[in-house]
Short mmCIF file of C-alpha atoms in Angstrom, two decimals:
data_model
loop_
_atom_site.label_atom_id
_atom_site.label_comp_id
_atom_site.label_asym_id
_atom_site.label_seq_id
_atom_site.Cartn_x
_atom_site.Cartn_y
_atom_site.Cartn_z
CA UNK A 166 119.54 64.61 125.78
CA UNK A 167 116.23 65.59 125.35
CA UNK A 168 113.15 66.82 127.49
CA UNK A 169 109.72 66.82 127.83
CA UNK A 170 109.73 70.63 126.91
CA UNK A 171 111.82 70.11 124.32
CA UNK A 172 110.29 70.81 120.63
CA UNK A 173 110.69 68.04 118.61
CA UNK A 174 109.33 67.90 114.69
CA UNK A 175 105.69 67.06 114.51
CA UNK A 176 104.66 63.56 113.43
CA UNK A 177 102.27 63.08 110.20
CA UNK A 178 98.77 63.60 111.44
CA UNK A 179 96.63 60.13 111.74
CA UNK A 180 94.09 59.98 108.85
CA UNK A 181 96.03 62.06 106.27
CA UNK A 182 93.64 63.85 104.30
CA UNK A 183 90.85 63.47 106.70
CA UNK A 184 92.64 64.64 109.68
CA UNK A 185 93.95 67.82 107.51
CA UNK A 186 90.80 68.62 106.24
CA UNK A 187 89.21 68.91 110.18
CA UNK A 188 92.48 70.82 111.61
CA UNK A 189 91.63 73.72 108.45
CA UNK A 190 87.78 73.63 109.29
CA UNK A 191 87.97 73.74 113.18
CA UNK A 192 90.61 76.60 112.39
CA UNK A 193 88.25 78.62 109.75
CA UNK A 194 85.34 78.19 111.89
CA UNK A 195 84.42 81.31 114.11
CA UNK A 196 81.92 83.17 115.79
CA UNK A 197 82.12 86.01 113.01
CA UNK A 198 79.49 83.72 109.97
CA UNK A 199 77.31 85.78 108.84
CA UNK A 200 73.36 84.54 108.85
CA UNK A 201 71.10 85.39 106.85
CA UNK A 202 67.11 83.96 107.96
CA UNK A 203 64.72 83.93 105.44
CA UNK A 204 61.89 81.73 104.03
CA UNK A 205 62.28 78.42 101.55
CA UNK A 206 59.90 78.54 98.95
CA UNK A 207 59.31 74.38 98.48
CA UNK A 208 60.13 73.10 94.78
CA UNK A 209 56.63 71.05 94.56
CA UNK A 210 53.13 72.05 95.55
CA UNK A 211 53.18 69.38 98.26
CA UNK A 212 56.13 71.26 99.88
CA UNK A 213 56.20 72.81 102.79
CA UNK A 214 57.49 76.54 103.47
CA UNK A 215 60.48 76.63 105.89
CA UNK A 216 62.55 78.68 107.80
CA UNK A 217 65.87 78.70 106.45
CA UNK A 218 69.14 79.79 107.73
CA UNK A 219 72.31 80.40 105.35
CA UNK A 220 75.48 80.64 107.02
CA UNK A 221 78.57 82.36 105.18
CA UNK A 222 81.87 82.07 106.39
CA UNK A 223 83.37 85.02 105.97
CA UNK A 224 85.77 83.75 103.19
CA UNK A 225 86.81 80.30 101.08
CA UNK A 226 89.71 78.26 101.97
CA UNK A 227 90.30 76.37 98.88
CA UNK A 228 91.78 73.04 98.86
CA UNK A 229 92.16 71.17 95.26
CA UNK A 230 90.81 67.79 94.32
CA UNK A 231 93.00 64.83 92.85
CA UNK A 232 90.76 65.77 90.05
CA UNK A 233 91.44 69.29 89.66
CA UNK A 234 89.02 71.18 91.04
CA UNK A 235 88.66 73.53 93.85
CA UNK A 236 86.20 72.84 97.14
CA UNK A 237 86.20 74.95 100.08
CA UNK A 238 87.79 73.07 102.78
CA UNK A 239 84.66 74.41 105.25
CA UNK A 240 82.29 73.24 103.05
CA UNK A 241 83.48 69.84 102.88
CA UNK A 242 84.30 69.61 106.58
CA UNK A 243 80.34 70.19 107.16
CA UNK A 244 79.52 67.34 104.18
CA UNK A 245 82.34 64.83 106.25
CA UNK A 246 80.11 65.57 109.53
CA UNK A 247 76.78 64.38 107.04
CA UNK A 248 75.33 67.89 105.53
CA UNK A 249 75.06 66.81 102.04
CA UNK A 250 76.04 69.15 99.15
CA UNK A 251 72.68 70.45 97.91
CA UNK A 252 71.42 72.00 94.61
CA UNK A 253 68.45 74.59 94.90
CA UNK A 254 66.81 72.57 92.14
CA UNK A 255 65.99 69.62 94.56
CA UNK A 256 64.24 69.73 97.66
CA UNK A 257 66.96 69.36 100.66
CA UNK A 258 67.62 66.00 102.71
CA UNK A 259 66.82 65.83 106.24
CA UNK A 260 69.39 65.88 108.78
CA UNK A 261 67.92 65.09 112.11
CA UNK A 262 71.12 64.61 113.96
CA UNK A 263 72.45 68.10 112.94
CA UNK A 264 70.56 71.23 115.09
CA UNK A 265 69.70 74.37 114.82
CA UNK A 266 70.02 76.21 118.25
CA UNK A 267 68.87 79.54 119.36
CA UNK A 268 70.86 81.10 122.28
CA UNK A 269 71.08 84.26 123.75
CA UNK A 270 73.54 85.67 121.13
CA UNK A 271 72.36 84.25 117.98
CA UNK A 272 71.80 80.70 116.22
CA UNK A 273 74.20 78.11 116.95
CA UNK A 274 74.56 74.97 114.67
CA UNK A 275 75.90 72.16 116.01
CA UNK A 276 76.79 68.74 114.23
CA UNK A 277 75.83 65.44 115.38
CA UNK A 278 77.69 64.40 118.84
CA UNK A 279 76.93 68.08 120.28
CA UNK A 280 79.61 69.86 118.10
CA UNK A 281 79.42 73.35 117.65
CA UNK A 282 80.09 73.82 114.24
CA UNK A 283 79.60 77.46 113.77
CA UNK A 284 77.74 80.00 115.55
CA UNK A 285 76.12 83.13 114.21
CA UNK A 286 75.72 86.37 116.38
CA UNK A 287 72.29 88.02 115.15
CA UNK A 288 69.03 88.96 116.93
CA UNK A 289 66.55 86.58 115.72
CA UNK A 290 63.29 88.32 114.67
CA UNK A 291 59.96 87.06 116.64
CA UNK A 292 58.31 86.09 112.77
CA UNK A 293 61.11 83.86 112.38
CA UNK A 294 61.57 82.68 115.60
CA UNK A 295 57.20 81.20 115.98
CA UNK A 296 57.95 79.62 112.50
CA UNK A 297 60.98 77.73 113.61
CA UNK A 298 59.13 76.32 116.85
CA UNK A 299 55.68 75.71 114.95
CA UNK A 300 57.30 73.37 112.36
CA UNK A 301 59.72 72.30 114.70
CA UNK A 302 62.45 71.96 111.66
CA UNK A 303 64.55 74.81 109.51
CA UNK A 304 66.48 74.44 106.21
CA UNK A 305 70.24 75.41 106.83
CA UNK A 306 72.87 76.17 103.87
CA UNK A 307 76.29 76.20 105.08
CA UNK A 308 78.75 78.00 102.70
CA UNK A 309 78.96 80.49 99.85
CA UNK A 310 79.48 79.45 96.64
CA UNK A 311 78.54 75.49 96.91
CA UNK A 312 76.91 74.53 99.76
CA UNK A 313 75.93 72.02 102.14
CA UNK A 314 72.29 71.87 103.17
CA UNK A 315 69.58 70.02 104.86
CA UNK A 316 66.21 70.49 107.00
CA UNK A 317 66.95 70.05 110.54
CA UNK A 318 65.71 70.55 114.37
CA UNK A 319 65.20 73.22 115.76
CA UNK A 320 65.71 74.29 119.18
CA UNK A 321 64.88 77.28 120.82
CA UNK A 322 66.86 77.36 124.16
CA UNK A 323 65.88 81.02 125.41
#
């Protein structure tokens, strides 16, 4: 006879792949990315130079393809949640339901629906900081070898 508290074997996660690939991300994900703020220098004269925010997890969790190759499992949980791969050749998508958040500890991105996806402890410097609120947008790179990117909000909530 069996109880409530009783272990029994775990059941096949719902969505397969899907549901894999967002159990390894929310489990790589922690407050310890490291963010580097800079400046993006706009591929075309009409551009527009923003600030940018490049979050490194502090390693890869590689996951193969049915096609061989390798992608890091964090990278692709940020594409699944709509932060398209990007190439520094091309000028990066907007994003406006991601967001860029700036708390008392550091930046916080979240992903649409008010997720959290990563947080990065850092003081923000003031130069920064005017440039974010004046163009009211920020290019973020998520990753470290390929990455996901776009421009997105910004939010200062201080």
């Amino acid at each position: 006879m069996t109880h409530g508290n009783d272990s029994a074997p775990a059941a096949q996660p719902a969505g397969g792949r899907m549901a894999l690939l967002a159990r390894l991300a929310e489990a790589a994900h922690s407050e310890a990315d490291n963010v580097e703020l800079g400046f993006h220098e706009p591929s075309t004269p009409a551009g527009v130079r923003l600030p940018s925010a490049r979050f490194r997890p502090a390693g890869i969790i590689d996951m193969p393809t049915r096609e061989g190759d390798r992608r890091d499992v964090q990278v692709e949980s940020a594409v699944a949640l709509g932060l398209p791969r990007w190439a520094a050749d091309r000028e990066p998508p907007r994003r406006p339901r991601w967001l860029l958040r700036r708390t008392p500890r550091g930046l916080d991105l979240i992903a649409p629906k008010r997720l959290v996806f990563t947080r990065g402890r850092l003081p923000v410097p003031y130069s920064w900081r005017m440039a974010a609120l004046t163009h009211g947008l920020v290019l973020v790179t998520y990753g470290q070898e390929k990455i996901a990117a776009a421009v997105i909000p910004y939010l200062d909530s201080v």
